[in-house]
mmCIF file of C-alpha atoms in Angstrom:
data_model
loop_
_atom_site.group_PDB
_atom_site.id
_atom_site.type_symbol
_atom_site.label_atom_id
_atom_site.label_comp_id
_atom_site.label_asym_id
_atom_site.label_seq_id
_atom_site.Cartn_x
_atom_site.Cartn_y
_atom_site.Cartn_z
ATOM 1 C CA MET A 1 7.942 22.236 -25.207
ATOM 2 C CA ALA A 2 10.421 21.463 -22.367
ATOM 3 C CA GLN A 3 10.252 17.835 -20.908
ATOM 4 C CA LYS A 4 8.525 17.650 -17.633
ATOM 5 C CA ASN A 5 10.540 16.350 -14.519
ATOM 6 C CA ILE A 6 7.884 13.672 -13.740
ATOM 7 C CA LEU A 7 10.050 12.037 -11.036
ATOM 8 C CA GLN A 8 9.575 15.461 -8.917
ATOM 9 C CA TYR A 9 5.743 15.161 -9.129
ATOM 10 C CA ILE A 10 6.053 11.249 -8.104
ATOM 11 C CA ILE A 11 8.062 12.487 -4.951
ATOM 12 C CA LEU A 12 5.646 15.287 -4.286
ATOM 13 C CA GLY A 13 2.777 12.703 -4.448
ATOM 14 C CA LEU A 14 4.253 10.421 -2.211
ATOM 15 C CA LEU A 15 5.150 13.244 0.425
ATOM 16 C CA ASP A 16 1.634 14.331 0.137
ATOM 17 C CA GLN A 17 0.569 10.784 1.270
ATOM 18 C CA GLU A 18 3.043 11.213 4.487
ATOM 19 C CA PRO A 19 6.482 12.536 5.306
ATOM 20 C CA ARG A 20 9.202 10.142 4.365
ATOM 21 C CA THR A 21 12.915 10.040 4.455
ATOM 22 C CA GLY A 22 15.104 9.500 1.408
ATOM 23 C CA TYR A 23 15.512 6.026 1.953
ATOM 24 C CA GLU A 24 11.678 5.285 2.387
ATOM 25 C CA LEU A 25 11.196 7.087 -0.884
ATOM 26 C CA THR A 26 13.760 4.892 -2.608
ATOM 27 C CA GLN A 27 12.112 1.949 -1.072
ATOM 28 C CA ASP A 28 8.734 3.159 -2.432
ATOM 29 C CA PHE A 29 10.130 2.814 -6.026
ATOM 30 C CA VAL A 30 11.030 -0.701 -5.187
ATOM 31 C CA HIS A 31 7.853 -1.760 -3.751
ATOM 32 C CA GLU A 32 5.100 0.612 -4.851
ATOM 33 C CA ILE A 33 5.801 2.945 -7.765
ATOM 34 C CA GLY A 34 8.264 0.581 -9.287
ATOM 35 C CA GLU A 35 5.336 -1.302 -10.604
ATOM 36 C CA PHE A 36 5.047 1.415 -13.133
ATOM 37 C CA TRP A 37 7.910 4.018 -12.823
ATOM 38 C CA GLN A 38 11.689 3.557 -12.206
ATOM 39 C CA ALA A 39 14.050 5.881 -10.216
ATOM 40 C CA GLN A 40 17.449 5.241 -8.760
ATOM 41 C CA HIS A 41 18.831 6.346 -5.574
ATOM 42 C CA SER A 42 21.270 8.566 -7.595
ATOM 43 C CA GLN A 43 18.190 10.423 -9.069
ATOM 44 C CA ILE A 44 16.199 10.935 -5.824
ATOM 45 C CA TYR A 45 18.665 12.469 -3.566
ATOM 46 C CA PRO A 46 19.850 15.273 -5.782
ATOM 47 C CA LEU A 47 16.327 16.014 -6.933
ATOM 48 C CA LEU A 48 15.365 16.310 -3.182
ATOM 49 C CA ALA A 49 17.924 19.040 -2.683
ATOM 50 C CA ARG A 50 16.609 20.713 -5.724
ATOM 51 C CA MET A 51 13.170 20.616 -4.871
ATOM 52 C CA GLU A 52 13.913 21.888 -1.352
ATOM 53 C CA GLU A 53 15.766 24.942 -2.990
ATOM 54 C CA GLN A 54 12.771 25.748 -4.943
ATOM 55 C CA GLY A 55 10.464 25.566 -1.876
ATOM 56 C CA LEU A 56 8.410 22.613 -2.968
ATOM 57 C CA ILE A 57 9.565 20.439 0.137
ATOM 58 C CA THR A 58 11.120 20.920 3.391
ATOM 59 C CA HIS A 59 12.953 18.640 5.911
ATOM 60 C CA SER A 60 13.285 17.995 9.549
ATOM 61 C CA VAL A 61 16.058 16.163 11.151
ATOM 62 C CA GLU A 62 15.416 12.971 13.210
ATOM 63 C CA VAL A 63 17.978 11.211 15.166
ATOM 64 C CA ALA A 64 17.759 7.446 15.034
ATOM 65 C CA GLY A 65 19.594 5.442 17.792
ATOM 66 C CA THR A 66 22.250 7.564 19.383
ATOM 67 C CA LYS A 67 23.995 9.320 16.425
ATOM 68 C CA LEU A 68 22.452 8.594 13.074
ATOM 69 C CA GLU A 69 20.532 11.730 11.737
ATOM 70 C CA LYS A 70 17.843 11.357 9.062
ATOM 71 C CA LYS A 71 16.079 13.994 7.130
ATOM 72 C CA ARG A 72 12.251 13.472 6.933
ATOM 73 C CA TYR A 73 10.839 15.401 3.871
ATOM 74 C CA SER A 74 7.630 17.062 3.948
ATOM 75 C CA ILE A 75 5.549 18.739 1.042
ATOM 76 C CA THR A 76 5.118 22.439 1.429
ATOM 77 C CA THR A 77 1.983 24.398 0.322
ATOM 78 C CA GLU A 78 3.746 25.330 -2.714
ATOM 79 C CA GLY A 79 4.555 21.691 -3.462
ATOM 80 C CA ARG A 80 0.948 20.705 -3.082
ATOM 81 C CA SER A 81 -0.040 23.522 -5.697
ATOM 82 C CA ALA A 82 2.366 22.083 -8.187
ATOM 83 C CA LEU A 83 1.376 18.573 -7.475
ATOM 84 C CA SER A 84 -2.434 19.510 -7.888
ATOM 85 C CA SER A 85 -1.476 21.430 -11.123
ATOM 86 C CA TRP A 86 0.286 18.405 -12.707
ATOM 87 C CA VAL A 87 -2.378 15.964 -11.809
ATOM 88 C CA GLY A 88 -5.040 18.290 -13.369
ATOM 89 C CA ALA A 89 -2.935 19.034 -16.492
ATOM 90 C CA PRO A 90 -3.609 17.155 -19.731
ATOM 91 C CA THR A 91 -1.579 14.200 -20.564
ATOM 92 C CA PRO A 92 -1.587 14.566 -24.421
ATOM 93 C CA THR A 93 1.274 12.246 -25.305
ATOM 94 C CA MET A 94 1.364 8.401 -24.961
ATOM 95 C CA ALA A 95 4.537 7.277 -23.388
ATOM 96 C CA THR A 96 7.034 5.100 -25.201
ATOM 97 C CA THR A 97 7.622 1.691 -23.664
ATOM 98 C CA LYS A 98 10.944 -0.085 -23.842
ATOM 99 C CA ASP A 99 10.206 -3.802 -24.499
ATOM 100 C CA GLU A 100 13.360 -5.681 -25.504
ATOM 101 C CA PHE A 101 11.351 -8.971 -26.358
ATOM 102 C CA VAL A 102 9.015 -6.856 -28.790
ATOM 103 C CA LEU A 103 12.378 -5.332 -30.216
ATOM 104 C CA LYS A 104 13.776 -8.773 -30.926
ATOM 105 C CA LEU A 105 10.544 -9.989 -32.585
ATOM 106 C CA TYR A 106 10.915 -6.893 -35.074
ATOM 107 C CA PHE A 107 14.151 -8.666 -36.273
ATOM 108 C CA VAL A 108 12.612 -12.196 -36.519
ATOM 109 C CA GLN A 109 12.288 -12.847 -40.220
ATOM 110 C CA ARG A 110 10.233 -15.968 -40.467
ATOM 111 C CA ALA A 111 7.446 -17.780 -38.621
ATOM 112 C CA ASP A 112 9.533 -20.924 -38.602
ATOM 113 C CA ASP A 113 12.438 -19.488 -36.857
ATOM 114 C CA ALA A 114 13.591 -22.194 -34.335
ATOM 115 C CA ARG A 115 14.334 -19.619 -31.646
ATOM 116 C CA LEU A 116 10.684 -18.355 -31.437
ATOM 117 C CA PRO A 117 8.908 -21.095 -29.376
ATOM 118 C CA GLY A 118 11.625 -20.667 -26.651
ATOM 119 C CA MET A 119 11.458 -16.865 -26.749
ATOM 120 C CA ILE A 120 7.874 -16.970 -26.206
ATOM 121 C CA ARG A 121 7.898 -19.581 -23.586
ATOM 122 C CA GLU A 122 10.435 -17.512 -21.546
ATOM 123 C CA GLN A 123 8.175 -14.351 -21.955
ATOM 124 C CA ILE A 124 5.123 -16.623 -20.760
ATOM 125 C CA ALA A 125 7.141 -17.587 -17.659
ATOM 126 C CA ILE A 126 8.258 -13.925 -16.862
ATOM 127 C CA HIS A 127 4.922 -12.416 -17.452
ATOM 128 C CA GLN A 128 3.042 -15.003 -15.429
ATOM 129 C CA GLU A 129 5.501 -14.518 -12.557
ATOM 130 C CA TRP A 130 4.594 -10.674 -12.748
ATOM 131 C CA LEU A 131 0.900 -11.213 -12.981
ATOM 132 C CA ASP A 132 1.100 -13.398 -9.664
ATOM 133 C CA HIS A 133 3.041 -10.574 -8.153
ATOM 134 C CA LEU A 134 0.510 -8.087 -9.116
ATOM 135 C CA GLU A 135 -2.444 -10.121 -7.912
ATOM 136 C CA ALA A 136 -0.579 -10.673 -4.614
ATOM 137 C CA ARG A 137 0.090 -6.897 -4.301
ATOM 138 C CA ARG A 138 -3.797 -6.168 -4.874
ATOM 139 C CA GLN A 139 -4.723 -8.849 -2.282
ATOM 140 C CA LEU A 140 -2.449 -7.511 0.143
ATOM 141 C CA LEU A 141 -3.496 -3.845 -0.092
ATOM 142 C CA PHE A 142 -7.176 -4.140 -0.904
ATOM 143 C CA GLY A 143 -8.214 -7.739 0.110
ATOM 144 C CA ASP A 144 -11.479 -8.762 -1.215
ATOM 145 C CA GLU A 145 -12.779 -5.203 -1.677
ATOM 146 C CA ASN A 146 -14.331 -4.626 -5.206
ATOM 147 C CA VAL A 147 -13.533 -1.004 -5.305
ATOM 148 C CA PRO A 148 -11.775 0.519 -2.345
ATOM 149 C CA GLN A 149 -12.719 4.005 -0.905
ATOM 150 C CA ASP A 150 -9.180 4.908 -0.069
ATOM 151 C CA GLN A 151 -6.313 4.944 -2.438
ATOM 152 C CA PHE A 152 -8.466 4.722 -5.403
ATOM 153 C CA GLY A 153 -5.727 5.676 -7.901
ATOM 154 C CA HIS A 154 -3.470 2.965 -6.723
ATOM 155 C CA TYR A 155 -6.340 0.309 -7.221
ATOM 156 C CA LEU A 156 -6.835 1.578 -10.723
ATOM 157 C CA ILE A 157 -3.078 1.372 -11.495
ATOM 158 C CA LEU A 158 -2.978 -2.122 -10.112
ATOM 159 C CA ASP A 159 -6.037 -3.009 -11.905
ATOM 160 C CA HIS A 160 -4.583 -1.659 -15.408
ATOM 161 C CA ALA A 161 -1.329 -3.493 -14.644
ATOM 162 C CA LEU A 162 -3.346 -6.863 -14.036
ATOM 163 C CA THR A 163 -5.286 -6.314 -17.227
ATOM 164 C CA ARG A 164 -2.193 -5.394 -19.230
ATOM 165 C CA GLU A 165 -0.314 -8.651 -18.053
ATOM 166 C CA GLN A 166 -3.141 -10.871 -18.613
ATOM 167 C CA GLN A 167 -3.704 -9.539 -22.239
ATOM 168 C CA TYR A 168 0.027 -9.911 -22.771
ATOM 169 C CA LEU A 169 -0.018 -13.505 -21.681
ATOM 170 C CA ASN A 170 -3.215 -14.146 -23.801
ATOM 171 C CA TRP A 171 -1.384 -12.728 -26.871
ATOM 172 C CA LEU A 172 1.901 -14.641 -26.013
ATOM 173 C CA ASP A 173 -0.265 -17.835 -25.752
ATOM 174 C CA GLN A 174 -2.065 -17.163 -28.887
ATOM 175 C CA GLN A 175 1.323 -16.540 -30.786
ATOM 176 C CA LEU A 176 2.733 -19.744 -29.506
ATOM 177 C CA THR A 177 -0.226 -21.913 -30.745
ATOM 178 C CA GLN A 178 0.168 -20.210 -34.263
ATOM 179 C CA LEU A 179 3.801 -21.092 -34.633
ATOM 180 C CA PRO A 180 4.428 -23.745 -37.313
ATOM 181 C CA HIS A 181 6.645 -25.797 -34.659
ATOM 182 C CA ASN A 182 5.867 -24.959 -31.036
#
């Protein structure tokens, strides 16, 4: 089976929320989608052109200031149909994650390896910082609401990320306390 271009569906989903410029889409990958999916400027702009050729999106030109022209992209009916089909389709495979720390652990041979405590403490600091960031995002976006009525999917993703980070931190703490010299 051919690999799906998931990036195009992410773009369709963002454009389904509201029309955006290419720059605004790239910023969404920094501030919103970047919490669970990465894309670069060099991937987004060529894909926008292809998606427009396929009839999934369209654009209008806006003038900013006196000369700067910006393309504002919008989803088409065909794009909404493709997005809806993708969201409703089964997701039968589990995604592979790339975790360099876990990869390094694979090559550690002994529990008394002097590098382990420092490696684990470094990961604790990194994951604690990310957990703090995610908690701030949830507070900013959803306040004290238990379960929001709008943006429910985004809420679920933040909740998943918070749970994952807390579990990862718990696991790191547990491993650190079990080391012979921590």
